[in-house]
Amino acid sequence: MKDKPIILVVDDNPINLRVLVKNLQTEYDLLVSKTGESALKNAFKHSPDIILLDIMLPDMDGFTVCEKLQQNDVTSSIPIIFISSVHDPLQKTRAFAAGGVDYVTKPFHQTEVMARVQTHLQLKDMREVLEQQKNIISEQLSEKNRQLSTLMDNLFGIAYRGHMDNDRTMQLMSVGTKSLTGYSADYFTGINAKPFMSVVLEKDQESIRNRIAEALKAKERFECEYRIALKSGETKWVREQGVGLYDESGTVYAVEGFISDATKSKTQELGIRKENSVLKKKMQAHYFENIVGDSEPMQNLYEMILKAAGTDDNVIVYGESGTGKELVSRAVHDHSTRINGNFVPVNCGAVPEHLFESEFFGHKKGAFTGAVANRRGFLEQADNGTLFLDELGEISHLGQIKLLRAIEGGGFTPVGGTGVVHVKPRIVAATNRDLMELVRDGAMRSDFYYRIHVVPIYIPPLRDRKEDIPQLIEHFMRMFSRQDDCPSITIEVLNAFIAYDWPGNIRELQNALHQYLHLGTLILGGEQIISGKDIARQNSIPQEPLDRAIARFERQYIVDVLKRNDWRRMATATTLKIDRKTLFRKMRTLKIVDG
């Protein structure tokens, strides 16, 4: 196992190499290459944890090296941080397009380089941990199948037949009882026999009884894991699989099954479950916050938020109206190095042209009528923090020129002031318009566009992630103050919400849900879907928890779509706009068996 992470430094400038080596060698093992060809050989041979890659090399440029590394399975997952003396945003855009995760400009600042390297190593470690956990769980599933086959072949465990009672008195038990529990089979089946429940830990008994009763009532096989007290006094995890025996009238008269030792696998499973829980909570607390949804498009969005938070470059957030652009922008700020600075939101479309300088640059007392005190502008408020420019495309040409000068380091002078103020805000902008089209039409300056458009983030519209709608409904219902007589969320209502395309996205969904809960009518796209009469009919429907209603609807809906597609899973996944793996997982969770 490596004691230190390995970093490959690729630069042909001796001064740069000396600075990088001096900063990094105390904490990392270093490899050095001065050409692109040497860098490729080192990367393929040593698989470094991260690569610092100069753009200008004697034999090929850094973009070419990066693309070749991305094309190779051995090196495609290695984070690549470009290093360059070029500040051109086009270079940065090309670097990210080639597969880089970051872009650092020369001259280097020791703390900045170290911070960025550490951030991307942490991201890499998190991805590797998740992949390892996935492999471990997969291996455990394979091991369970192997164990079951071995146990059945050798009967190393308890094969039994038991009576139908709460104490689980046994009729027959195999000789494996002694090796598993320390007691002979006669202890549970002979004269003065003890019921099997007597060796089950008390805290596990109720859940076992409930699980078996539910399965037998539904005439299904059951499987449960619980702890037993051995004759030696130790505790052991066991896994039980069984099935009910039914008479001609359908009444269960006995239970048959097999009980095996599950201590090792259960201990591993509990450890993995705990690690997954901790990691999930940590990631959610770190950047998911109030952004709701676990669909594949949202997982990609979360990854981009984390990448953007790991840099200090300007960010542009694209998304239709109502998709939550400000939430995403706040998440980028909250998990960046600027978290201790202010997040200053500005609606660019609401700033009049004649107040632009006063709003952005501030003013001095007496600068104009009504200026009764000094006021800091948006830029100064966001110094060392984040300036969020919503509706970026609404800024005029003149406003773009003034703002560009200020954020490029030229500073600004408050209205009525004399001195130049220099600030360092990070720009995170948002728009629902195509900015490049605005550039082509002359509505946006190209230099302003390239200064802002460095790290783009695209928010998917709600119609492309409808599988998140039940979660969104549940999220908003927790936010709303509800009356006791509010209508319930029925299958009909869920069906209407999922069938609708939501041109207004999350904001429209929130408003429609609020209206439905408080007025008793559901209006989508100007059309009344659920009326007061429908509510009266719904009141006759048995009430149940939302999660159970959602699960019941989801199961029936998936079954209906499967039937319409003749149980073809690929076609069904396409109809539902989810990937095949998600469909398979939902079918397993909801116990949907091919028809």
Coordinates of C-alpha atoms in Angstrom, one line a residue:
M1 CA 0.0 0.0 0.0
K2 CA 1.4 3.5 -0.9
D3 CA 2.5 5.6 2.1
K4 CA 2.0 8.9 0.1
P5 CA -0.1 9.8 -2.9
I6 CA 2.0 10.0 -6.1
I7 CA 2.0 13.2 -8.1
L8 CA 3.4 13.4 -11.7
V9 CA 4.7 16.9 -12.4
V10 CA 5.0 17.6 -16.2
D11 CA 6.9 20.9 -17.0
D12 CA 10.1 21.6 -19.0
N13 CA 10.8 24.8 -17.1
P14 CA 13.5 24.2 -14.4
I15 CA 12.3 27.1 -12.3
N16 CA 8.7 25.9 -12.3
L17 CA 9.8 22.4 -11.5
R18 CA 11.9 23.6 -8.6
V19 CA 9.0 25.6 -7.1
L20 CA 6.5 22.7 -7.5
V21 CA 8.9 20.1 -6.1
K22 CA 9.8 22.2 -3.1
N23 CA 6.1 22.8 -2.3
L24 CA 4.9 19.2 -2.8
Q25 CA 7.8 16.8 -1.9
T26 CA 7.1 16.9 1.9
E27 CA 3.6 15.5 1.6
Y28 CA 3.7 13.5 -1.7
D29 CA 5.9 11.1 -3.8
L30 CA 6.8 12.9 -7.0
L31 CA 7.5 11.9 -10.5
V32 CA 8.9 14.5 -13.0
S33 CA 8.6 14.6 -16.8
K34 CA 9.9 17.3 -19.0
T35 CA 8.2 16.1 -22.3
G36 CA 4.8 14.9 -23.2
E37 CA 6.1 11.5 -24.3
S38 CA 7.9 11.0 -21.0
A39 CA 4.7 12.0 -19.2
L40 CA 2.7 9.4 -21.0
K41 CA 5.3 6.7 -20.2
N42 CA 5.4 7.6 -16.5
A43 CA 1.6 7.8 -16.2
F44 CA 1.1 4.4 -17.9
K45 CA 3.8 2.8 -15.8
H46 CA 3.2 4.3 -12.3
S47 CA -0.5 5.3 -12.4
P48 CA -0.1 8.5 -10.3
D49 CA -2.9 9.8 -8.1
I50 CA -2.9 13.2 -9.8
I51 CA -1.0 15.0 -12.6
L52 CA 0.1 18.6 -12.8
L53 CA 0.4 19.2 -16.6
D54 CA 2.0 22.2 -18.3
I55 CA 0.4 23.2 -21.6
M56 CA 3.5 24.3 -23.4
L57 CA 5.9 21.2 -23.8
P58 CA 8.7 20.7 -26.3
D59 CA 7.2 17.7 -28.2
M60 CA 3.4 18.1 -27.9
D61 CA 1.1 20.4 -26.0
G62 CA -0.6 19.5 -22.7
F63 CA -4.0 19.2 -24.3
T64 CA -2.8 16.4 -26.5
V65 CA -1.2 14.6 -23.5
C66 CA -4.5 15.0 -21.6
E67 CA -6.6 13.6 -24.4
K68 CA -4.3 10.5 -24.8
L69 CA -4.5 9.9 -21.0
Q70 CA -8.3 10.1 -21.1
Q71 CA -8.4 7.5 -24.0
N72 CA -6.5 4.9 -22.0
D73 CA -8.4 2.8 -19.4
V74 CA -5.4 2.8 -17.0
T75 CA -5.1 6.6 -16.8
S76 CA -8.6 7.9 -17.7
S77 CA -9.6 8.3 -14.1
I78 CA -6.5 10.3 -13.0
P79 CA -7.3 13.9 -12.2
I80 CA -5.3 16.3 -14.4
I81 CA -4.6 19.9 -13.2
F82 CA -3.4 22.2 -16.0
I83 CA -0.6 24.7 -15.2
S84 CA 0.0 27.6 -17.4
S85 CA 1.1 31.2 -17.6
V86 CA -1.8 31.9 -20.0
H87 CA -4.8 33.6 -18.4
D88 CA -6.9 33.4 -21.6
P89 CA -10.4 32.0 -20.7
L90 CA -10.4 30.1 -24.1
Q91 CA -7.4 28.1 -22.9
K92 CA -9.2 27.3 -19.7
T93 CA -12.3 26.2 -21.6
R94 CA -10.2 24.0 -23.9
A95 CA -8.4 22.5 -20.8
F96 CA -11.7 21.4 -19.3
A97 CA -12.9 20.1 -22.7
A98 CA -9.8 18.0 -22.9
G99 CA -10.6 16.3 -19.6
G100 CA -8.8 18.5 -17.0
V101 CA -10.4 19.0 -13.6
D102 CA -8.7 22.3 -12.8
Y103 CA -6.5 25.1 -14.2
V104 CA -3.8 26.9 -12.2
T105 CA -2.0 30.0 -13.6
K106 CA 1.6 30.9 -13.0
P107 CA 3.3 32.3 -11.0
F108 CA 2.3 29.7 -8.4
H109 CA 1.1 30.5 -4.9
Q110 CA 2.1 27.6 -2.6
T111 CA -1.2 27.6 -0.6
E112 CA -3.3 27.7 -3.7
V113 CA -1.5 24.8 -5.4
M114 CA -1.6 22.7 -2.2
A115 CA -5.3 23.4 -1.7
R116 CA -6.2 22.5 -5.2
V117 CA -4.2 19.3 -5.2
Q118 CA -5.7 18.2 -1.8
T119 CA -9.2 19.0 -3.0
H120 CA -8.9 16.8 -6.1
L121 CA -7.2 14.0 -4.3
Q122 CA -10.1 14.0 -1.8
L123 CA -12.6 13.8 -4.7
K124 CA -10.6 10.9 -6.2
D125 CA -10.5 9.1 -2.9
M126 CA -14.3 9.5 -2.5
R127 CA -14.9 8.0 -5.9
E128 CA -12.6 5.1 -5.2
V129 CA -14.3 4.4 -1.9
L130 CA -17.7 4.3 -3.5
E131 CA -16.3 2.0 -6.3
Q132 CA -14.7 -0.3 -3.6
Q133 CA -17.9 -0.4 -1.6
K134 CA -19.8 -1.3 -4.8
N135 CA -17.4 -4.1 -5.5
I136 CA -17.5 -5.4 -1.9
I137 CA -21.3 -5.5 -2.0
S138 CA -21.2 -7.3 -5.4
E139 CA -18.7 -9.8 -4.0
Q140 CA -20.8 -10.4 -0.9
L141 CA -23.8 -11.2 -3.1
S142 CA -21.8 -13.7 -5.0
E143 CA -20.5 -15.1 -1.7
K144 CA -24.0 -15.5 -0.4
N145 CA -25.0 -17.5 -3.4
R146 CA -21.9 -19.7 -3.0
Q147 CA -22.5 -20.2 0.7
L148 CA -26.1 -21.1 0.1
S149 CA -25.1 -23.8 -2.4
T150 CA -22.4 -25.2 -0.1
L151 CA -24.8 -25.2 2.9
M152 CA -27.5 -27.0 1.0
D153 CA -25.0 -29.6 -0.3
N154 CA -23.5 -30.3 3.1
L155 CA -26.4 -29.3 5.4
F156 CA -24.1 -27.4 7.6
G157 CA -26.8 -25.5 9.4
I158 CA -30.4 -26.2 10.6
A159 CA -33.0 -27.7 8.3
Y160 CA -36.3 -27.6 10.2
R161 CA -40.1 -28.0 10.3
G162 CA -41.9 -25.9 12.9
H163 CA -45.4 -25.4 14.2
M164 CA -47.4 -22.2 13.6
D165 CA -47.0 -20.4 16.9
N166 CA -45.4 -17.3 18.3
D167 CA -42.8 -19.3 20.3
R168 CA -41.8 -21.3 17.2
T169 CA -41.9 -24.8 18.7
M170 CA -40.2 -27.3 16.4
Q171 CA -41.2 -30.7 15.0
L172 CA -38.0 -31.6 13.3
M173 CA -34.4 -30.1 13.2
S174 CA -31.3 -31.4 11.5
V175 CA -28.0 -32.5 13.2
G176 CA -26.5 -29.2 12.2
T177 CA -28.3 -27.6 15.1
K178 CA -25.5 -28.5 17.5
S179 CA -22.7 -26.9 15.4
L180 CA -24.8 -23.8 14.9
T181 CA -26.2 -23.2 18.4
G182 CA -24.3 -25.5 20.7
Y183 CA -27.5 -27.3 21.6
S184 CA -28.5 -30.7 20.2
A185 CA -31.6 -31.0 18.1
D186 CA -33.3 -32.8 21.0
Y187 CA -33.0 -29.7 23.0
F188 CA -35.7 -28.1 20.7
T189 CA -37.7 -31.2 19.7
G190 CA -37.4 -33.9 22.5
I191 CA -39.2 -34.3 25.8
N192 CA -39.4 -31.0 27.7
A193 CA -38.3 -29.3 24.5
K194 CA -37.6 -25.5 24.5
P195 CA -39.1 -23.4 21.7
F196 CA -36.6 -22.0 19.2
M197 CA -37.6 -18.4 20.1
S198 CA -36.0 -18.9 23.5
V199 CA -32.5 -18.6 22.0
V200 CA -33.4 -15.6 19.9
L201 CA -32.4 -12.2 21.4
E202 CA -35.5 -10.5 22.8
K203 CA -35.0 -7.3 20.9
D204 CA -35.1 -9.3 17.6
Q205 CA -38.2 -11.4 18.3
E206 CA -41.0 -9.0 17.4
S207 CA -39.5 -8.2 14.0
I208 CA -39.0 -11.9 13.2
R209 CA -42.7 -12.7 14.1
N210 CA -43.9 -9.7 12.0
R211 CA -41.8 -10.6 9.0
I212 CA -42.8 -14.3 8.9
A213 CA -46.5 -13.4 9.5
E214 CA -46.6 -10.9 6.6
A215 CA -44.9 -13.4 4.2
L216 CA -47.2 -16.3 5.2
K217 CA -50.3 -14.1 4.8
A218 CA -49.1 -13.2 1.3
K219 CA -48.1 -16.8 0.7
E220 CA -44.5 -15.7 -0.1
R221 CA -41.1 -17.1 0.9
F222 CA -39.5 -15.2 3.7
E223 CA -35.9 -14.4 4.7
C224 CA -34.7 -12.7 7.8
E225 CA -31.5 -12.1 9.8
Y226 CA -31.4 -12.0 13.6
R227 CA -29.2 -12.9 16.5
I228 CA -29.3 -16.0 18.7
A229 CA -27.6 -16.7 22.1
L230 CA -25.4 -19.8 21.9
K231 CA -25.0 -22.4 24.6
S232 CA -21.6 -20.9 25.3
G233 CA -23.2 -17.5 26.0
E234 CA -21.9 -15.9 22.9
T235 CA -24.1 -14.1 20.3
K236 CA -24.3 -15.2 16.6
W237 CA -26.0 -13.7 13.6
V238 CA -28.1 -16.3 11.6
R239 CA -29.9 -16.1 8.4
E240 CA -33.3 -17.9 8.0
Q241 CA -35.1 -18.7 4.8
G242 CA -38.4 -20.5 4.9
V243 CA -41.8 -21.1 3.3
G244 CA -45.3 -21.9 4.7
L245 CA -47.0 -25.2 4.1
Y246 CA -50.7 -24.8 3.3
D247 CA -53.7 -27.1 3.3
E248 CA -56.4 -27.3 0.7
S249 CA -58.3 -24.4 2.2
G250 CA -55.2 -22.2 2.0
T251 CA -54.5 -22.3 5.8
V252 CA -50.9 -22.5 6.8
Y253 CA -50.2 -25.5 9.1
A254 CA -46.4 -25.6 9.3
V255 CA -43.2 -23.8 8.3
E256 CA -40.2 -25.3 6.7
G257 CA -36.8 -23.7 6.2
F258 CA -33.1 -23.5 6.7
I259 CA -31.1 -21.5 9.2
S260 CA -27.4 -20.8 8.5
D261 CA -24.6 -18.8 10.1
A262 CA -24.4 -15.3 8.9
T263 CA -22.1 -13.7 11.4
K264 CA -19.2 -12.9 9.1
S265 CA -21.2 -11.6 6.2
K266 CA -23.6 -9.6 8.5
T267 CA -20.7 -8.0 10.3
Q268 CA -19.2 -6.9 7.0
E269 CA -22.6 -5.8 5.7
L270 CA -23.2 -3.7 8.9
G271 CA -19.8 -2.1 8.5
I272 CA -20.4 -1.3 4.9
R273 CA -23.9 0.0 5.6
K274 CA -22.5 2.3 8.3
E275 CA -19.7 3.6 6.0
N276 CA -22.2 4.2 3.2
S277 CA -24.6 6.0 5.6
V278 CA -21.8 8.2 7.0
L279 CA -20.5 9.0 3.5
K280 CA -23.9 9.7 2.1
K281 CA -24.7 12.1 5.0
K282 CA -21.4 13.8 4.6
M283 CA -21.9 14.3 0.8
Q284 CA -25.4 15.6 1.3
A285 CA -24.3 17.9 4.0
H286 CA -21.4 19.0 1.8
Y287 CA -23.2 20.0 -1.3
F288 CA -26.7 18.6 -1.9
E289 CA -28.5 20.8 0.7
N290 CA -32.0 21.8 -0.5
I291 CA -31.5 20.5 -4.1
V292 CA -33.9 17.5 -4.4
G293 CA -33.6 14.5 -6.6
D294 CA -31.5 11.3 -7.0
S295 CA -32.0 10.7 -10.7
E296 CA -29.0 10.2 -13.0
P297 CA -29.3 13.8 -14.4
M298 CA -29.2 15.2 -10.9
Q299 CA -26.3 13.0 -9.9
N300 CA -24.4 14.5 -12.8
L301 CA -25.4 18.0 -11.6
Y302 CA -24.1 17.3 -8.1
E303 CA -20.8 16.2 -9.5
M304 CA -20.5 19.4 -11.5
I305 CA -21.3 21.5 -8.4
L306 CA -18.5 19.8 -6.6
K307 CA -16.1 20.3 -9.4
A308 CA -17.0 24.0 -9.7
A309 CA -16.7 24.4 -5.9
G310 CA -13.1 23.1 -6.1
T311 CA -12.0 25.9 -8.4
D312 CA -12.1 29.7 -8.1
D313 CA -13.0 30.3 -11.7
N314 CA -16.2 32.1 -12.8
V315 CA -19.2 29.9 -13.3
I316 CA -22.3 30.2 -15.5
V317 CA -25.4 28.2 -14.6
Y318 CA -27.7 27.4 -17.5
G319 CA -31.3 26.4 -16.8
E320 CA -34.9 27.0 -17.8
S321 CA -37.0 29.3 -15.6
G322 CA -37.9 27.7 -12.3
T323 CA -35.2 25.0 -12.3
G324 CA -33.4 26.3 -9.2
K325 CA -30.4 28.2 -10.6
E326 CA -29.9 30.2 -7.5
L327 CA -30.0 27.1 -5.3
V328 CA -27.2 25.6 -7.5
S329 CA -25.2 28.8 -7.4
R330 CA -25.5 29.0 -3.6
A331 CA -24.3 25.3 -3.4
V332 CA -21.2 26.2 -5.4
H333 CA -20.5 29.1 -3.0
D334 CA -21.2 27.2 0.2
H335 CA -18.7 24.5 -0.7
S336 CA -15.9 26.6 -2.1
T337 CA -13.1 28.3 -0.4
R338 CA -15.2 31.5 -0.3
I339 CA -17.8 30.1 2.1
N340 CA -16.8 32.6 4.8
G341 CA -17.5 35.5 2.3
N342 CA -20.9 36.9 1.3
F343 CA -23.2 35.4 -1.3
V344 CA -24.7 38.5 -3.0
P345 CA -27.6 37.8 -5.3
V346 CA -28.4 40.4 -8.0
N347 CA -31.3 40.3 -10.4
C348 CA -29.7 42.0 -13.4
G349 CA -33.1 42.4 -15.1
A350 CA -34.4 44.5 -12.2
V351 CA -31.5 47.0 -12.1
P352 CA -32.4 50.2 -14.1
E353 CA -29.7 51.5 -16.4
H354 CA -29.5 54.9 -14.7
L355 CA -28.8 53.1 -11.3
F356 CA -26.3 50.6 -12.6
E357 CA -23.2 52.3 -11.3
S358 CA -24.8 53.1 -7.9
E359 CA -26.0 49.6 -7.4
F360 CA -22.9 47.8 -8.5
F361 CA -20.2 50.2 -7.4
G362 CA -21.9 52.0 -4.5
H363 CA -22.0 55.7 -3.8
K364 CA -20.8 58.3 -1.4
K365 CA -22.9 60.5 0.9
G366 CA -24.3 63.5 -1.0
A367 CA -23.5 62.1 -4.4
F368 CA -27.1 62.7 -5.5
T369 CA -30.4 63.5 -4.1
G370 CA -31.4 60.8 -1.6
A371 CA -27.8 59.7 -1.0
V372 CA -27.9 60.4 2.8
A373 CA -25.1 57.9 3.6
N374 CA -22.2 56.0 2.1
R375 CA -23.4 52.8 0.5
R376 CA -21.3 49.8 -0.6
G377 CA -22.2 48.4 -4.0
F378 CA -22.8 44.8 -5.0
L379 CA -19.1 44.3 -6.0
E380 CA -17.8 45.5 -2.7
Q381 CA -20.3 43.5 -0.7
A382 CA -19.1 40.4 -2.5
D383 CA -15.4 41.0 -2.0
N384 CA -13.7 37.6 -1.2
G385 CA -17.2 36.1 -1.6
T386 CA -19.5 35.3 -4.5
L387 CA -21.5 37.8 -6.7
F388 CA -24.5 35.9 -8.1
L389 CA -25.7 37.6 -11.4
D390 CA -29.1 36.2 -12.2
E391 CA -30.6 36.9 -15.7
L392 CA -27.1 37.8 -16.9
G393 CA -28.3 38.3 -20.5
E394 CA -30.2 41.4 -19.4
I395 CA -27.1 43.5 -18.7
S396 CA -26.7 46.3 -21.3
H397 CA -23.6 46.8 -23.5
L398 CA -22.6 49.8 -21.3
G399 CA -23.1 47.8 -18.1
Q400 CA -21.0 44.9 -19.5
I401 CA -18.1 47.3 -20.2
K402 CA -18.2 48.8 -16.7
L403 CA -18.5 45.5 -15.0
L404 CA -15.8 43.9 -17.1
R405 CA -13.3 46.5 -16.2
A406 CA -14.1 46.1 -12.5
I407 CA -13.8 42.3 -12.4
E408 CA -10.7 42.2 -14.6
G409 CA -8.7 44.0 -11.9
G410 CA -9.1 47.6 -13.1
G411 CA -11.2 48.5 -10.1
F412 CA -14.0 51.0 -9.9
T413 CA -14.9 54.4 -8.3
P414 CA -18.1 54.7 -6.3
V415 CA -20.5 57.4 -7.5
G416 CA -19.4 60.6 -5.9
G417 CA -16.1 59.2 -4.9
T418 CA -12.6 59.9 -5.9
G419 CA -10.5 56.8 -5.1
V420 CA -10.4 53.6 -7.0
V421 CA -11.7 50.5 -5.1
H422 CA -10.2 47.1 -5.9
V423 CA -12.1 43.9 -5.0
K424 CA -11.9 40.2 -5.7
P425 CA -15.4 38.7 -6.0
R426 CA -16.1 35.4 -7.7
I427 CA -18.8 35.7 -10.4
V428 CA -21.4 33.0 -10.5
A429 CA -24.0 33.9 -13.2
A430 CA -27.2 32.3 -14.3
T431 CA -29.4 32.5 -17.4
N432 CA -32.1 30.8 -19.3
R433 CA -30.9 32.2 -22.6
D434 CA -28.2 31.0 -25.1
L435 CA -25.4 33.5 -24.4
M436 CA -23.4 32.5 -27.5
E437 CA -26.4 33.4 -29.6
L438 CA -26.5 36.8 -27.8
V439 CA -22.8 37.2 -28.8
R440 CA -23.6 36.3 -32.4
D441 CA -26.5 38.8 -32.4
G442 CA -24.4 41.5 -31.0
A443 CA -26.4 41.7 -27.7
M444 CA -23.4 40.6 -25.6
R445 CA -19.8 41.5 -25.9
S446 CA -17.5 38.5 -26.7
D447 CA -14.9 39.6 -24.1
F448 CA -17.6 39.8 -21.4
Y449 CA -18.9 36.3 -22.5
Y450 CA -15.5 34.7 -22.3
R451 CA -14.7 36.3 -18.9
I452 CA -18.0 34.9 -17.4
H453 CA -18.3 31.6 -19.4
V454 CA -15.4 29.5 -17.8
V455 CA -17.1 26.7 -15.9
P456 CA -20.6 26.0 -17.3
I457 CA -23.2 24.0 -15.3
Y458 CA -26.4 22.8 -16.9
I459 CA -29.5 22.2 -14.8
P460 CA -31.9 19.6 -16.3
P461 CA -35.6 20.6 -16.8
L462 CA -38.1 18.8 -14.7
R463 CA -39.6 17.0 -17.7
D464 CA -36.2 15.2 -18.2
R465 CA -36.2 13.8 -14.6
K466 CA -39.8 13.0 -13.8
E467 CA -38.7 10.1 -11.5
D468 CA -37.8 12.9 -9.0
I469 CA -41.4 14.2 -8.8
P470 CA -42.5 12.0 -5.8
Q471 CA -39.5 13.2 -3.9
L472 CA -40.2 16.9 -4.8
I473 CA -43.8 16.5 -3.7
E474 CA -42.7 15.0 -0.4
H475 CA -40.1 17.8 0.1
F476 CA -42.6 20.6 -0.5
M477 CA -45.3 19.0 1.6
R478 CA -42.9 19.1 4.6
M479 CA -42.4 22.8 3.9
F480 CA -46.1 23.8 3.6
S481 CA -48.2 24.5 6.7
R482 CA -51.2 22.1 6.1
Q483 CA -54.7 22.0 7.6
D484 CA -56.3 18.8 8.8
D485 CA -58.8 18.9 5.9
C486 CA -56.2 19.2 3.2
P487 CA -56.8 16.7 0.3
S488 CA -54.5 13.7 0.2
I489 CA -52.0 12.9 -2.6
T490 CA -53.8 10.1 -4.4
I491 CA -52.7 7.9 -7.3
E492 CA -54.7 10.1 -9.6
V493 CA -52.9 13.2 -8.4
L494 CA -49.5 11.6 -8.7
N495 CA -50.4 10.3 -12.2
A496 CA -51.4 13.9 -13.3
F497 CA -48.2 15.4 -11.9
I498 CA -46.0 12.8 -13.7
A499 CA -47.9 13.0 -17.0
Y500 CA -47.6 16.8 -17.1
D501 CA -44.4 18.3 -18.8
W502 CA -43.9 21.3 -16.4
P503 CA -42.8 24.1 -18.6
G504 CA -42.4 26.2 -15.4
N505 CA -40.3 23.4 -13.8
I506 CA -39.9 23.2 -10.0
R507 CA -41.5 26.6 -9.4
E508 CA -44.6 25.6 -11.3
L509 CA -44.8 22.3 -9.5
Q510 CA -44.5 24.0 -6.1
N511 CA -47.3 26.5 -6.9
A512 CA -49.6 23.8 -8.3
L513 CA -49.1 21.6 -5.2
H514 CA -49.7 24.5 -2.9
Q515 CA -52.9 25.4 -4.8
Y516 CA -54.1 21.8 -4.7
L517 CA -53.5 21.4 -0.9
H518 CA -55.2 24.7 0.1
L519 CA -57.9 25.2 -2.6
G520 CA -58.8 21.6 -3.3
T521 CA -58.3 22.0 -7.1
L522 CA -55.4 20.9 -9.3
I523 CA -54.8 23.1 -12.3
L524 CA -52.0 22.3 -14.7
G525 CA -51.3 24.4 -17.8
G526 CA -54.5 26.3 -17.3
E527 CA -56.7 23.2 -17.3
Q528 CA -58.5 21.9 -14.2
I529 CA -57.4 18.3 -13.6
I530 CA -58.8 17.7 -10.1
S531 CA -62.0 19.4 -9.0
G532 CA -63.9 19.8 -5.7
K533 CA -66.1 16.8 -6.6
D534 CA -63.0 14.7 -7.2
I535 CA -61.8 15.7 -3.7
A536 CA -65.1 14.5 -2.1
R537 CA -64.7 11.2 -3.9
Q538 CA -61.0 11.0 -2.7
N539 CA -62.1 11.4 0.9
S540 CA -63.7 8.0 0.7
I541 CA -60.3 6.5 -0.2
P542 CA -58.5 4.9 2.8
Q543 CA -55.8 7.3 4.1
E544 CA -52.2 6.1 4.3
P545 CA -48.7 7.5 4.7
L546 CA -47.3 9.4 1.6
D547 CA -44.3 7.1 1.2
R548 CA -46.6 4.0 1.0
A549 CA -49.0 5.7 -1.4
I550 CA -46.0 6.7 -3.6
A551 CA -44.5 3.3 -3.5
R552 CA -47.9 1.7 -4.4
F553 CA -48.4 4.1 -7.3
E554 CA -44.9 3.7 -8.5
R555 CA -45.2 -0.1 -8.6
Q556 CA -48.5 -0.1 -10.4
Y557 CA -47.3 2.5 -12.9
I558 CA -44.1 0.6 -13.7
V559 CA -46.1 -2.7 -14.1
D560 CA -48.6 -0.9 -16.5
V561 CA -45.7 0.4 -18.7
L562 CA -44.0 -3.0 -18.7
K563 CA -47.3 -4.6 -19.9
R564 CA -47.7 -2.0 -22.6
N565 CA -44.2 -2.8 -23.8
D566 CA -44.7 -6.6 -23.6
W567 CA -42.3 -6.7 -20.6
R568 CA -39.4 -5.4 -22.7
R569 CA -37.2 -3.7 -20.1
M570 CA -35.2 -1.5 -22.5
A571 CA -38.4 -0.1 -24.1
T572 CA -39.9 0.4 -20.6
A573 CA -36.8 2.3 -19.4
T574 CA -36.9 4.5 -22.4
T575 CA -40.6 5.3 -21.8
L576 CA -40.0 6.1 -18.2
K577 CA -36.9 8.2 -19.1
I578 CA -34.6 6.2 -16.7
D579 CA -31.7 4.0 -17.4
R580 CA -31.9 0.2 -17.3
K581 CA -30.0 -0.2 -14.0
T582 CA -32.5 2.2 -12.3
L583 CA -35.4 0.1 -13.7
F584 CA -33.9 -3.2 -12.5
R585 CA -33.3 -1.7 -9.0
K586 CA -36.9 -0.5 -8.8
M587 CA -38.2 -3.8 -9.9
R588 CA -36.2 -5.6 -7.2
T589 CA -37.2 -3.1 -4.5
L590 CA -40.9 -3.2 -5.5
K591 CA -40.9 -7.0 -6.0
I592 CA -42.0 -6.8 -9.7
V593 CA -41.7 -10.2 -11.4
D594 CA -41.7 -10.5 -15.2
G595 CA -45.2 -11.4 -16.5

